[in-house]
Short mmCIF file of C-alpha atoms and ligand atoms in Angstrom, two decimals:
data_model
loop_
_atom_site.label_atom_id
_atom_site.label_comp_id
_atom_site.label_asym_id
_atom_site.label_seq_id
_atom_site.Cartn_x
_atom_site.Cartn_y
_atom_site.Cartn_z
CA UNK A 15 -56.16 -72.90 39.45
CA UNK A 16 -55.25 -70.76 42.46
CA UNK A 17 -52.71 -72.43 44.32
CA UNK A 18 -50.92 -71.56 48.05
CA UNK A 19 -47.72 -72.87 48.47
CA UNK A 20 -46.45 -72.78 51.97
CA UNK A 21 -42.63 -71.88 51.75
CA UNK A 22 -40.43 -70.21 49.52
CA UNK A 23 -37.38 -72.81 49.61
CA UNK A 24 -36.40 -75.25 46.66
CA UNK A 25 -39.52 -77.03 46.75
CA UNK A 26 -41.89 -74.29 47.01
CA UNK A 27 -40.26 -71.87 44.38
CA UNK A 28 -39.75 -74.62 41.99
CA UNK A 29 -43.30 -75.74 42.46
CA UNK A 30 -44.26 -71.87 41.84
CA UNK A 31 -42.27 -71.78 38.69
CA UNK A 32 -43.76 -74.63 36.77
CA UNK A 33 -47.80 -73.86 38.23
CA UNK A 34 -47.06 -70.48 36.54
CA UNK A 35 -45.61 -72.02 33.32
CA UNK A 36 -48.74 -74.36 33.18
CA UNK A 37 -50.88 -71.67 33.72
CA UNK A 38 -51.96 -71.66 37.22
CA UNK A 39 -52.18 -69.11 39.56
CA UNK A 40 -49.52 -69.86 42.68
CA UNK A 41 -49.20 -67.56 45.63
CA UNK A 42 -46.40 -68.16 48.02
CA UNK A 43 -45.96 -67.26 51.62
CA UNK A 44 -42.49 -67.62 53.30
CA UNK A 45 -41.93 -67.32 57.29
CA UNK A 46 -38.72 -65.46 56.84
CA UNK A 47 -38.64 -61.60 55.86
CA UNK A 48 -36.37 -61.80 53.20
CA UNK A 49 -34.46 -64.90 50.87
CA UNK A 50 -32.42 -66.87 53.27
CA UNK A 51 -28.66 -65.85 53.56
CA UNK A 52 -25.48 -67.86 54.59
CA UNK A 53 -26.28 -71.75 54.98
CA UNK A 54 -24.53 -74.69 53.86
CA UNK A 55 -23.14 -76.32 50.74
CA UNK A 56 -25.32 -78.82 48.73
CA UNK A 57 -23.81 -81.40 46.06
CA UNK A 58 -26.42 -80.62 43.37
CA UNK A 59 -26.77 -83.49 40.24
CA UNK A 60 -29.04 -85.87 39.00
CA UNK A 61 -32.89 -85.13 38.91
CA UNK A 62 -32.11 -81.89 40.37
CA UNK A 63 -29.56 -80.94 37.51
CA UNK A 64 -32.07 -82.12 35.18
CA UNK A 65 -35.01 -79.55 36.58
CA UNK A 66 -32.56 -76.82 36.65
CA UNK A 67 -31.97 -77.74 32.75
CA UNK A 68 -35.56 -77.57 31.81
CA UNK A 69 -35.87 -74.28 34.11
CA UNK A 70 -32.83 -73.13 32.28
CA UNK A 71 -31.00 -71.75 35.15
CA UNK A 72 -27.58 -73.49 34.94
CA UNK A 73 -25.93 -70.64 33.58
CA UNK A 74 -26.63 -68.66 36.88
CA UNK A 75 -25.80 -71.50 38.76
CA UNK A 76 -22.25 -72.60 37.39
CA UNK A 77 -20.23 -69.31 38.09
CA UNK A 78 -20.95 -69.97 41.65
CA UNK A 79 -19.49 -73.70 41.71
CA UNK A 80 -17.92 -74.34 45.31
CA UNK A 81 -14.14 -74.51 44.48
CA UNK A 82 -13.58 -77.96 45.97
CA UNK A 83 -11.76 -80.38 43.89
CA UNK A 84 -11.42 -83.25 46.86
CA UNK A 85 -12.94 -84.45 49.66
CA UNK A 86 -10.49 -85.75 52.05
CA UNK A 87 -10.76 -87.49 55.40
CA UNK A 88 -8.00 -85.95 57.71
CA UNK A 89 -6.39 -87.02 61.08
CA UNK A 90 -5.71 -84.47 64.08
CA UNK A 91 -2.86 -83.13 62.26
CA UNK A 92 -4.60 -82.31 58.94
CA UNK A 93 -2.78 -85.12 57.08
CA UNK A 94 -5.40 -86.79 54.52
CA UNK A 95 -6.24 -90.45 54.79
CA UNK A 96 -9.12 -91.69 52.60
CA UNK A 97 -9.93 -89.21 49.56
CA UNK A 98 -12.72 -88.64 46.71
CA UNK A 99 -11.25 -86.88 43.85
CA UNK A 100 -13.57 -84.93 42.05
CA UNK A 101 -12.66 -87.38 38.89
CA UNK A 102 -13.90 -90.50 41.15
CA UNK A 103 -17.19 -88.46 42.33
CA UNK A 104 -17.74 -87.77 38.18
CA UNK A 105 -17.60 -91.56 37.47
CA UNK A 106 -19.83 -92.20 40.77
CA UNK A 107 -22.41 -89.94 39.72
CA UNK A 108 -21.89 -90.55 35.74
CA UNK A 109 -23.35 -87.04 35.05
CA UNK A 110 -23.03 -83.42 35.67
CA UNK A 111 -22.50 -82.47 39.19
CA UNK A 112 -22.31 -78.84 40.75
CA UNK A 113 -21.52 -78.57 44.30
CA UNK A 114 -23.50 -74.97 45.34
CA UNK A 115 -24.34 -73.48 48.34
CA UNK A 116 -27.90 -74.07 49.08
CA UNK A 117 -28.52 -70.24 48.96
CA UNK A 118 -26.95 -69.86 45.23
CA UNK A 119 -29.75 -72.58 44.18
CA UNK A 120 -32.57 -70.52 46.30
CA UNK A 121 -31.33 -67.28 44.74
CA UNK A 122 -31.36 -69.03 41.23
CA UNK A 123 -34.78 -69.95 41.72
CA UNK A 124 -36.01 -66.95 42.84
CA UNK A 125 -34.81 -65.14 39.66
CA UNK A 126 -36.62 -67.89 37.91
CA UNK A 127 -39.94 -67.26 39.22
CA UNK A 128 -39.52 -63.32 38.67
CA UNK A 129 -42.38 -61.05 39.41
CA UNK A 130 -45.09 -63.76 37.81
CA UNK A 131 -45.76 -65.15 40.89
CA UNK A 132 -46.89 -63.38 44.34
CA UNK A 133 -44.38 -64.03 46.77
CA UNK A 134 -45.35 -62.56 50.45
CA UNK A 135 -42.39 -62.75 52.74
CA UNK A 136 -42.74 -62.35 56.75
CA UNK A 137 -45.95 -64.83 56.18
CA UNK A 138 -47.26 -68.12 57.34
CA UNK A 139 -50.69 -69.94 57.28
CA UNK A 140 -52.31 -69.94 60.80
CA UNK A 141 -54.93 -72.59 60.01
CA UNK A 142 -56.75 -74.47 57.01
CA UNK A 143 -60.37 -75.19 56.37
CA UNK A 144 -60.86 -77.87 53.46
CA UNK A 145 -64.61 -77.02 52.50
CA UNK A 146 -64.61 -79.79 49.80
CA UNK A 147 -64.48 -76.99 47.14
CA UNK A 148 -61.87 -74.94 48.15
CA UNK A 149 -59.14 -74.26 50.94
CA UNK A 150 -59.67 -71.26 53.32
CA UNK A 151 -56.49 -69.99 55.01
CA UNK A 152 -56.08 -67.49 58.09
CA UNK A 153 -52.68 -66.02 57.88
CA UNK A 154 -50.53 -65.11 60.89
CA UNK A 155 -50.63 -61.58 59.66
CA UNK A 156 -54.19 -61.49 59.40
CA UNK A 157 -57.04 -61.89 57.24
CA UNK A 158 -58.20 -65.37 55.10
CA UNK A 159 -58.47 -66.17 51.63
CA UNK A 160 -59.71 -69.11 49.30
CA UNK A 161 -57.62 -71.25 46.99
CA UNK A 162 -58.39 -74.16 45.03
CA UNK A 163 -55.36 -75.95 46.59
CA UNK A 164 -52.68 -75.69 49.35
CA UNK A 165 -49.15 -77.23 48.88
CA UNK A 166 -47.08 -77.53 52.24
CA UNK A 167 -43.31 -76.95 50.68
CA UNK A 168 -42.33 -75.82 54.60
CA UNK A 169 -39.70 -77.83 55.04
CA UNK A 170 -38.61 -80.84 57.82
CA UNK A 171 -41.00 -78.81 60.56
CA UNK A 172 -43.78 -77.99 58.14
CA UNK A 173 -46.41 -76.32 59.79
CA UNK A 174 -48.95 -77.51 56.87
CA UNK A 175 -48.10 -80.92 57.67
CA UNK A 176 -48.93 -80.10 61.37
CA UNK A 177 -52.23 -78.44 60.44
CA UNK A 178 -53.48 -80.93 58.31
CA UNK A 179 -51.77 -84.05 59.10
CA UNK A 180 -50.96 -84.11 62.63
CA UNK A 181 -47.91 -83.33 65.06
CA UNK A 182 -44.44 -83.60 63.77
CA UNK A 183 -43.60 -86.83 66.41
CA UNK A 184 -45.91 -89.19 64.30
CA UNK A 185 -43.73 -88.99 61.21
CA UNK A 186 -40.20 -87.90 62.54
CA UNK A 187 -37.40 -90.78 62.56
CA UNK A 188 -34.67 -88.94 64.49
CA UNK A 189 -31.32 -90.58 63.18
CA UNK A 190 -29.66 -89.85 66.62
CA UNK A 191 -27.09 -87.08 65.27
CA UNK A 192 -27.71 -83.31 65.15
CA UNK A 193 -25.91 -80.76 62.76
CA UNK A 194 -25.01 -77.43 63.27
CA UNK A 195 -23.15 -75.15 60.64
CA UNK A 196 -21.69 -71.14 60.12
CA UNK A 197 -19.42 -69.42 58.37
CA UNK A 198 -15.72 -68.45 59.46
CA UNK A 199 -12.99 -66.39 58.25
CA UNK A 200 -10.25 -68.46 56.39
CA UNK A 201 -7.27 -68.13 58.63
CA UNK A 202 -5.90 -71.20 56.90
CA UNK A 203 -4.74 -70.22 53.41
CA UNK A 204 -7.68 -73.10 52.42
CA UNK A 205 -7.25 -75.18 49.45
CA UNK A 206 -9.97 -76.71 47.19
CA UNK A 207 -10.86 -79.11 49.31
CA UNK A 208 -13.54 -80.28 51.68
CA UNK A 209 -12.07 -81.80 54.86
CA UNK A 210 -13.75 -84.09 57.54
CA UNK A 211 -12.15 -84.76 60.63
CA UNK A 212 -13.97 -87.49 63.09
CA UNK A 213 -13.42 -88.44 66.64
CA UNK A 214 -15.86 -91.14 68.44
CA UNK A 215 -19.37 -89.50 68.01
CA UNK A 216 -18.25 -85.84 66.65
CA UNK A 217 -17.09 -84.95 63.26
CA UNK A 218 -15.92 -81.52 61.72
CA UNK A 219 -16.17 -80.58 58.24
CA UNK A 220 -14.75 -77.33 56.56
CA UNK A 221 -14.95 -76.48 53.14
CA UNK A 222 -14.77 -73.02 51.05
CA UNK A 223 -18.02 -71.46 49.98
CA UNK A 224 -16.31 -69.34 46.95
CA UNK A 225 -16.63 -66.17 48.86
CA UNK A 226 -13.28 -64.80 49.14
CA UNK A 227 -11.81 -65.59 52.51
CA UNK A 228 -14.56 -67.54 53.87
CA UNK A 229 -15.21 -71.03 54.85
CA UNK A 230 -18.41 -73.31 56.18
CA UNK A 231 -17.95 -75.10 59.21
CA UNK A 232 -20.01 -77.96 59.51
CA UNK A 233 -20.44 -80.01 62.89
CA UNK A 234 -22.15 -83.38 63.25
CA UNK A 235 -22.53 -85.00 66.74
CA UNK A 236 -24.25 -87.96 68.30
CA UNK A 237 -27.15 -86.87 70.86
CA UNK A 238 -29.91 -88.45 72.26
CA UNK A 239 -31.93 -85.24 72.29
CA UNK A 240 -34.20 -84.54 69.39
CA UNK A 241 -35.61 -81.29 70.64
CA UNK A 242 -35.04 -78.10 69.28
CA UNK A 243 -31.90 -75.92 71.00
CA UNK A 244 -32.84 -72.24 71.40
CA UNK A 245 -30.52 -70.05 69.17
CA UNK A 246 -29.07 -68.47 72.14
CA UNK A 247 -27.91 -71.82 73.72
CA UNK A 248 -26.26 -73.02 70.57
CA UNK A 249 -22.81 -71.80 70.82
CA UNK A 250 -22.35 -73.45 74.22
CA UNK A 251 -24.01 -76.48 73.24
CA UNK A 252 -21.08 -76.76 70.43
CA UNK A 253 -18.57 -76.02 72.98
CA UNK A 254 -19.31 -78.50 75.11
CA UNK A 255 -19.78 -81.60 72.53
CA UNK A 256 -16.67 -80.35 70.73
CA UNK A 257 -14.53 -79.21 73.72
CA UNK A 258 -11.04 -80.92 73.62
CA UNK A 259 -11.30 -82.06 69.82
CA UNK A 260 -8.29 -82.04 67.87
CA UNK A 261 -7.37 -80.76 64.52
CA UNK A 262 -8.90 -77.11 63.90
CA UNK A 263 -11.71 -77.48 65.89
CA UNK A 264 -10.79 -74.99 68.89
CA UNK A 265 -9.91 -72.14 66.27
CA UNK A 266 -13.26 -73.13 64.64
CA UNK A 267 -14.87 -72.97 67.87
CA UNK A 268 -13.37 -69.81 68.56
CA UNK A 269 -14.95 -68.20 65.37
CA UNK A 270 -18.35 -68.99 66.31
CA UNK A 271 -20.89 -66.20 65.59
CA UNK A 272 -23.85 -65.50 67.99
CA UNK A 273 -26.42 -68.22 68.15
CA UNK A 274 -28.70 -66.03 65.61
CA UNK A 275 -26.25 -66.93 62.79
CA UNK A 276 -26.02 -70.78 63.83
CA UNK A 277 -28.08 -73.23 61.91
CA UNK A 278 -28.46 -76.31 63.94
CA UNK A 279 -31.17 -78.94 63.43
CA UNK A 280 -31.63 -82.71 63.85
CA UNK A 281 -30.88 -85.36 61.35
CA UNK A 282 -34.59 -86.45 60.95
CA UNK A 283 -36.51 -88.29 58.32
CA UNK A 284 -39.77 -87.44 57.72
CA UNK A 285 -41.73 -90.99 56.84
CA UNK A 286 -45.16 -90.52 55.65
CA UNK A 287 -47.95 -93.00 54.27
CA UNK A 288 -49.84 -90.77 52.32
CA UNK A 289 -48.69 -86.92 51.09
CA UNK A 290 -52.06 -85.57 50.61
CA UNK A 291 -55.59 -84.99 51.62
CA UNK A 292 -58.53 -83.53 50.64
CA UNK A 293 -57.29 -80.46 48.72
CA UNK A 294 -53.71 -80.29 50.26
CA UNK A 295 -50.46 -82.00 49.56
CA UNK A 296 -46.85 -82.03 50.64
CA UNK A 297 -43.64 -81.69 48.89
CA UNK A 298 -40.10 -81.92 49.42
CA UNK A 299 -38.79 -82.35 52.84
CA UNK A 300 -42.26 -81.77 54.59
CA UNK A 301 -42.98 -85.24 53.63
CA UNK A 302 -39.88 -86.72 52.59
CA UNK A 303 -36.99 -85.56 54.36
CA UNK A 304 -33.78 -88.00 53.61
CA UNK A 305 -31.51 -85.59 55.75
CA UNK A 306 -28.00 -84.49 54.45
CA UNK A 307 -26.86 -87.76 54.11
CA UNK A 308 -28.81 -88.65 51.02
CA UNK A 309 -27.24 -85.93 49.35
CA UNK A 310 -30.33 -85.64 47.21
CA UNK A 311 -32.78 -83.65 49.20
CA UNK A 312 -32.59 -80.84 47.16
CA UNK A 313 -32.94 -83.11 43.96
CA UNK A 314 -36.16 -84.86 45.43
CA UNK A 315 -37.80 -81.89 46.22
CA UNK A 316 -37.22 -80.24 42.74
CA UNK A 317 -38.34 -83.68 41.14
CA UNK A 318 -41.39 -83.61 43.55
CA UNK A 319 -42.37 -80.00 42.63
CA UNK A 320 -41.83 -80.70 38.81
CA UNK A 321 -44.12 -83.90 39.01
CA UNK A 322 -46.57 -82.62 41.03
CA UNK A 323 -47.03 -79.75 38.79
CA UNK A 324 -46.70 -81.87 35.74
CA UNK A 325 -49.74 -84.26 37.20
CA UNK A 326 -51.75 -81.06 37.84
CA UNK A 327 -51.59 -80.41 34.29
CA UNK A 328 -52.24 -83.62 32.91
CA UNK A 329 -54.78 -84.84 35.47
CA UNK A 330 -57.02 -81.64 35.93
CA UNK A 331 -59.01 -83.63 38.93
CA UNK A 332 -56.71 -82.58 42.05
CA UNK A 333 -57.06 -85.84 43.95
CA UNK A 334 -55.89 -88.06 40.48
CA UNK A 335 -52.94 -85.73 40.26
CA UNK A 336 -52.10 -85.79 43.89
CA UNK A 337 -52.40 -89.58 43.68
CA UNK A 338 -50.27 -89.54 40.51
CA UNK A 339 -47.28 -87.45 42.11
CA UNK A 340 -47.26 -89.47 45.03
CA UNK A 341 -47.32 -92.86 43.21
CA UNK A 342 -44.21 -91.50 41.08
CA UNK A 343 -42.52 -90.16 44.06
CA UNK A 344 -42.85 -91.99 47.16
CA UNK A 345 -40.93 -95.15 46.12
CA UNK A 346 -37.91 -93.06 44.89
CA UNK A 347 -38.06 -91.02 48.27
CA UNK A 348 -38.23 -94.32 50.62
CA UNK A 349 -35.08 -96.08 48.65
CA UNK A 350 -33.25 -93.07 49.29
CA UNK A 351 -34.04 -92.85 52.86
CA UNK A 352 -33.13 -96.31 53.28
CA UNK A 353 -29.76 -95.74 51.79
CA UNK A 354 -29.20 -92.74 53.86
CA UNK A 355 -30.42 -94.93 56.92
CA UNK A 356 -27.59 -97.17 56.41
CA UNK A 357 -24.94 -94.64 55.94
CA UNK A 358 -25.76 -92.53 58.95
CA UNK A 359 -24.99 -95.37 61.09
CA UNK A 360 -21.35 -95.24 59.98
CA UNK A 361 -21.30 -91.47 59.32
CA UNK A 362 -20.42 -90.64 62.88
CA UNK A 363 -18.90 -93.91 64.77
CA UNK A 364 -19.52 -93.81 68.38
CA UNK A 365 -16.61 -95.85 69.13
CA UNK A 366 -12.60 -95.90 68.54
CA UNK A 367 -12.86 -99.07 66.91
CA UNK A 368 -15.90 -97.88 64.73
CA UNK A 369 -13.60 -94.93 63.89
CA UNK A 370 -10.68 -97.32 62.58
CA UNK A 371 -13.42 -99.48 60.74
CA UNK A 372 -14.67 -96.52 59.01
CA UNK A 373 -11.38 -95.40 57.96
CA UNK A 374 -10.41 -98.76 56.54
CA UNK A 375 -14.01 -98.92 54.49
CA UNK A 376 -13.23 -95.54 53.25
CA UNK A 377 -10.16 -96.28 51.96
CA UNK A 378 -11.10 -99.55 50.29
CA UNK A 379 -14.12 -98.19 49.04
CA UNK A 380 -13.24 -94.79 47.48
CA UNK A 381 -11.26 -96.48 44.55
CA UNK A 382 -12.68 -96.50 40.74
CA UNK A 383 -13.41 -100.06 40.99
CA UNK A 384 -16.15 -99.53 43.59
CA UNK A 385 -17.62 -96.53 41.39
CA UNK A 386 -20.53 -98.77 40.25
CA UNK A 387 -21.52 -100.08 43.98
CA UNK A 388 -21.57 -96.48 44.98
CA UNK A 389 -23.51 -95.29 42.09
CA UNK A 390 -26.36 -97.87 42.89
CA UNK A 391 -26.17 -97.12 46.27
CA UNK A 392 -26.75 -93.10 45.53
CA UNK A 393 -29.26 -93.82 42.85
CA UNK A 394 -27.80 -90.74 40.87
CA UNK A 395 -29.40 -90.27 37.85
CA UNK A 396 -32.47 -88.43 36.83
CA UNK A 397 -35.79 -90.16 37.72
CA UNK A 398 -37.56 -87.51 35.03
CA UNK A 399 -39.37 -88.60 31.84
CA UNK A 400 -37.19 -87.67 29.12
CA UNK A 401 -38.71 -84.44 27.66
CA UNK A 402 -40.97 -84.51 24.64
C1 FAD B 506 -26.36 -79.38 56.48
C2 FAD B 506 -27.24 -79.75 55.17
C3 FAD B 506 -26.20 -80.50 54.06
C4 FAD B 506 -27.34 -80.84 53.11
N1 FAD B 506 -26.34 -81.18 51.66
C5 FAD B 506 -27.04 -81.52 50.59
C6 FAD B 506 -26.56 -82.13 49.39
O1 FAD B 506 -25.48 -82.04 49.46
N2 FAD B 506 -27.57 -82.78 48.36
C7 FAD B 506 -29.27 -82.15 48.40
O2 FAD B 506 -29.59 -82.67 47.69
N3 FAD B 506 -29.35 -82.16 49.79
C8 FAD B 506 -29.07 -81.59 50.98
N4 FAD B 506 -29.26 -80.91 51.97
C9 FAD B 506 -30.94 -81.46 52.25
C10 FAD B 506 -31.65 -80.13 51.28
O3 FAD B 506 -31.03 -78.81 51.85
C11 FAD B 506 -33.12 -80.21 51.34
O4 FAD B 506 -33.68 -81.73 51.45
C12 FAD B 506 -33.86 -79.28 50.63
O5 FAD B 506 -33.39 -78.07 51.10
C13 FAD B 506 -35.42 -79.45 50.93
O6 FAD B 506 -36.29 -78.53 50.32
P1 FAD B 506 -37.15 -77.97 50.78
O7 FAD B 506 -37.74 -76.79 49.77
O8 FAD B 506 -38.30 -79.15 50.94
O9 FAD B 506 -37.24 -77.32 52.28
P2 FAD B 506 -35.95 -75.84 52.51
O10 FAD B 506 -35.02 -75.95 51.29
O11 FAD B 506 -35.81 -76.11 54.03
O12 FAD B 506 -37.37 -74.70 52.31
C14 FAD B 506 -38.62 -74.49 53.17
C15 FAD B 506 -38.84 -73.63 53.26
O13 FAD B 506 -40.15 -73.26 53.83
C16 FAD B 506 -40.18 -72.09 54.97
N5 FAD B 506 -40.95 -72.33 55.88
C17 FAD B 506 -40.53 -73.07 56.99
N6 FAD B 506 -41.58 -72.90 57.42
C18 FAD B 506 -42.71 -72.05 57.45
C19 FAD B 506 -43.91 -71.69 57.59
N7 FAD B 506 -44.37 -72.08 58.68
N8 FAD B 506 -44.46 -70.55 56.72
C20 FAD B 506 -43.92 -70.19 55.50
N9 FAD B 506 -42.95 -70.82 55.23
C21 FAD B 506 -42.11 -71.70 55.99
C22 FAD B 506 -38.43 -71.66 55.32
O14 FAD B 506 -37.99 -70.74 55.72
C23 FAD B 506 -38.01 -72.32 53.74
O15 FAD B 506 -37.83 -71.32 53.38
C24 FAD B 506 -28.64 -80.81 53.05
C25 FAD B 506 -29.25 -80.42 54.15
C26 FAD B 506 -28.43 -79.84 55.34
C27 FAD B 506 -29.04 -79.39 56.74
#
């Protein structure tokens, strides 16, 4: 089958790889002019790790493990309070865990796909017509082409979803928090730690990227505004929301690059009753964004792509395959969305009292005794059937 995939991110590249392995003919269009640069770190474990092992790309990933041994919640002077060590995280996850830059994983997936799949960078879909026997796609760069299927793997603000299922507000559940990140020079002789500093309504997180002398600064803040912030306005918005904040914040703000290099988005979950319509299906954040709080978006994107390719292989009929894929994945995503929703309420407390409560709970819960409770919250194991 000829399958057009919109988006060369985690889900799109994983899907392209497995479709090709099953003998199909995927073509990928990616809006960005090249593979993405910079970005943020992801905790990589569970199903995603399992899919990566099945793709034989772990050797390509492990040398780029982020140099972080401890997650620490610090006070205004940088003194750590509650902490989560790598050993405790291992007990919670009870399996391999590999913190990585998101771009490292994308790069490895791109290498794995190799020259076997046509990837058109700087291209997007402009219109979709499902004729019943094929999908006709008009491209933004011009031209029309027919495919057997279209899969939207174009992330939280999916264009495929908008064209086929309807406008984003119909599926988006904004959690009341925005996030932004950018790389900064290490002026602090930083160690192997990811540090979180929180004041009411706002949080700053810093960790090393693994590139010598480079850190990521991540900013989380409560906001009632859920719209896009134009790139040119991002530095000023961060300065206004984080002005007067303690710890390293003034220096991190002073090191902000221009708006073009600042990643900023809302914490929004995408909730859809159905992930497919006719000859079109969605995968990854496009249909089931859980937000960074779940720490499993990458895993579920890879799981969805793997199981979608597998369903298309075993069912042959695309409608049965789409239904089987959704049946396998929808409940898993919904469960993780519910967990993330609960956790988001306490992630950036709005008040001093909430902050005190968060500190107390963190100190109590980040102990070995609670590892099983945290594990069940996380849902950290692989959801894939064992390899035959
Ligand atoms: C700060 C932060 C921290 C996170 N931490 C974690 C973590 O610790 N663990 C974890 O598992 N997950 C984490 N996540 C979530 C994770 O990054 C996502 O869930 C995951 O990347 C989703 O993969 P995806 O392929 O569906 O979407 P994406 O990775 O967003 O890929 C979508 C692709 O589609 C392309 N695209 C968009 N629009 C178009 C278009 N119109 N035409 C063509 N191409 C298009 C984009 O350029 C992109 O390449 C985090 C997210 C953030 C923001």
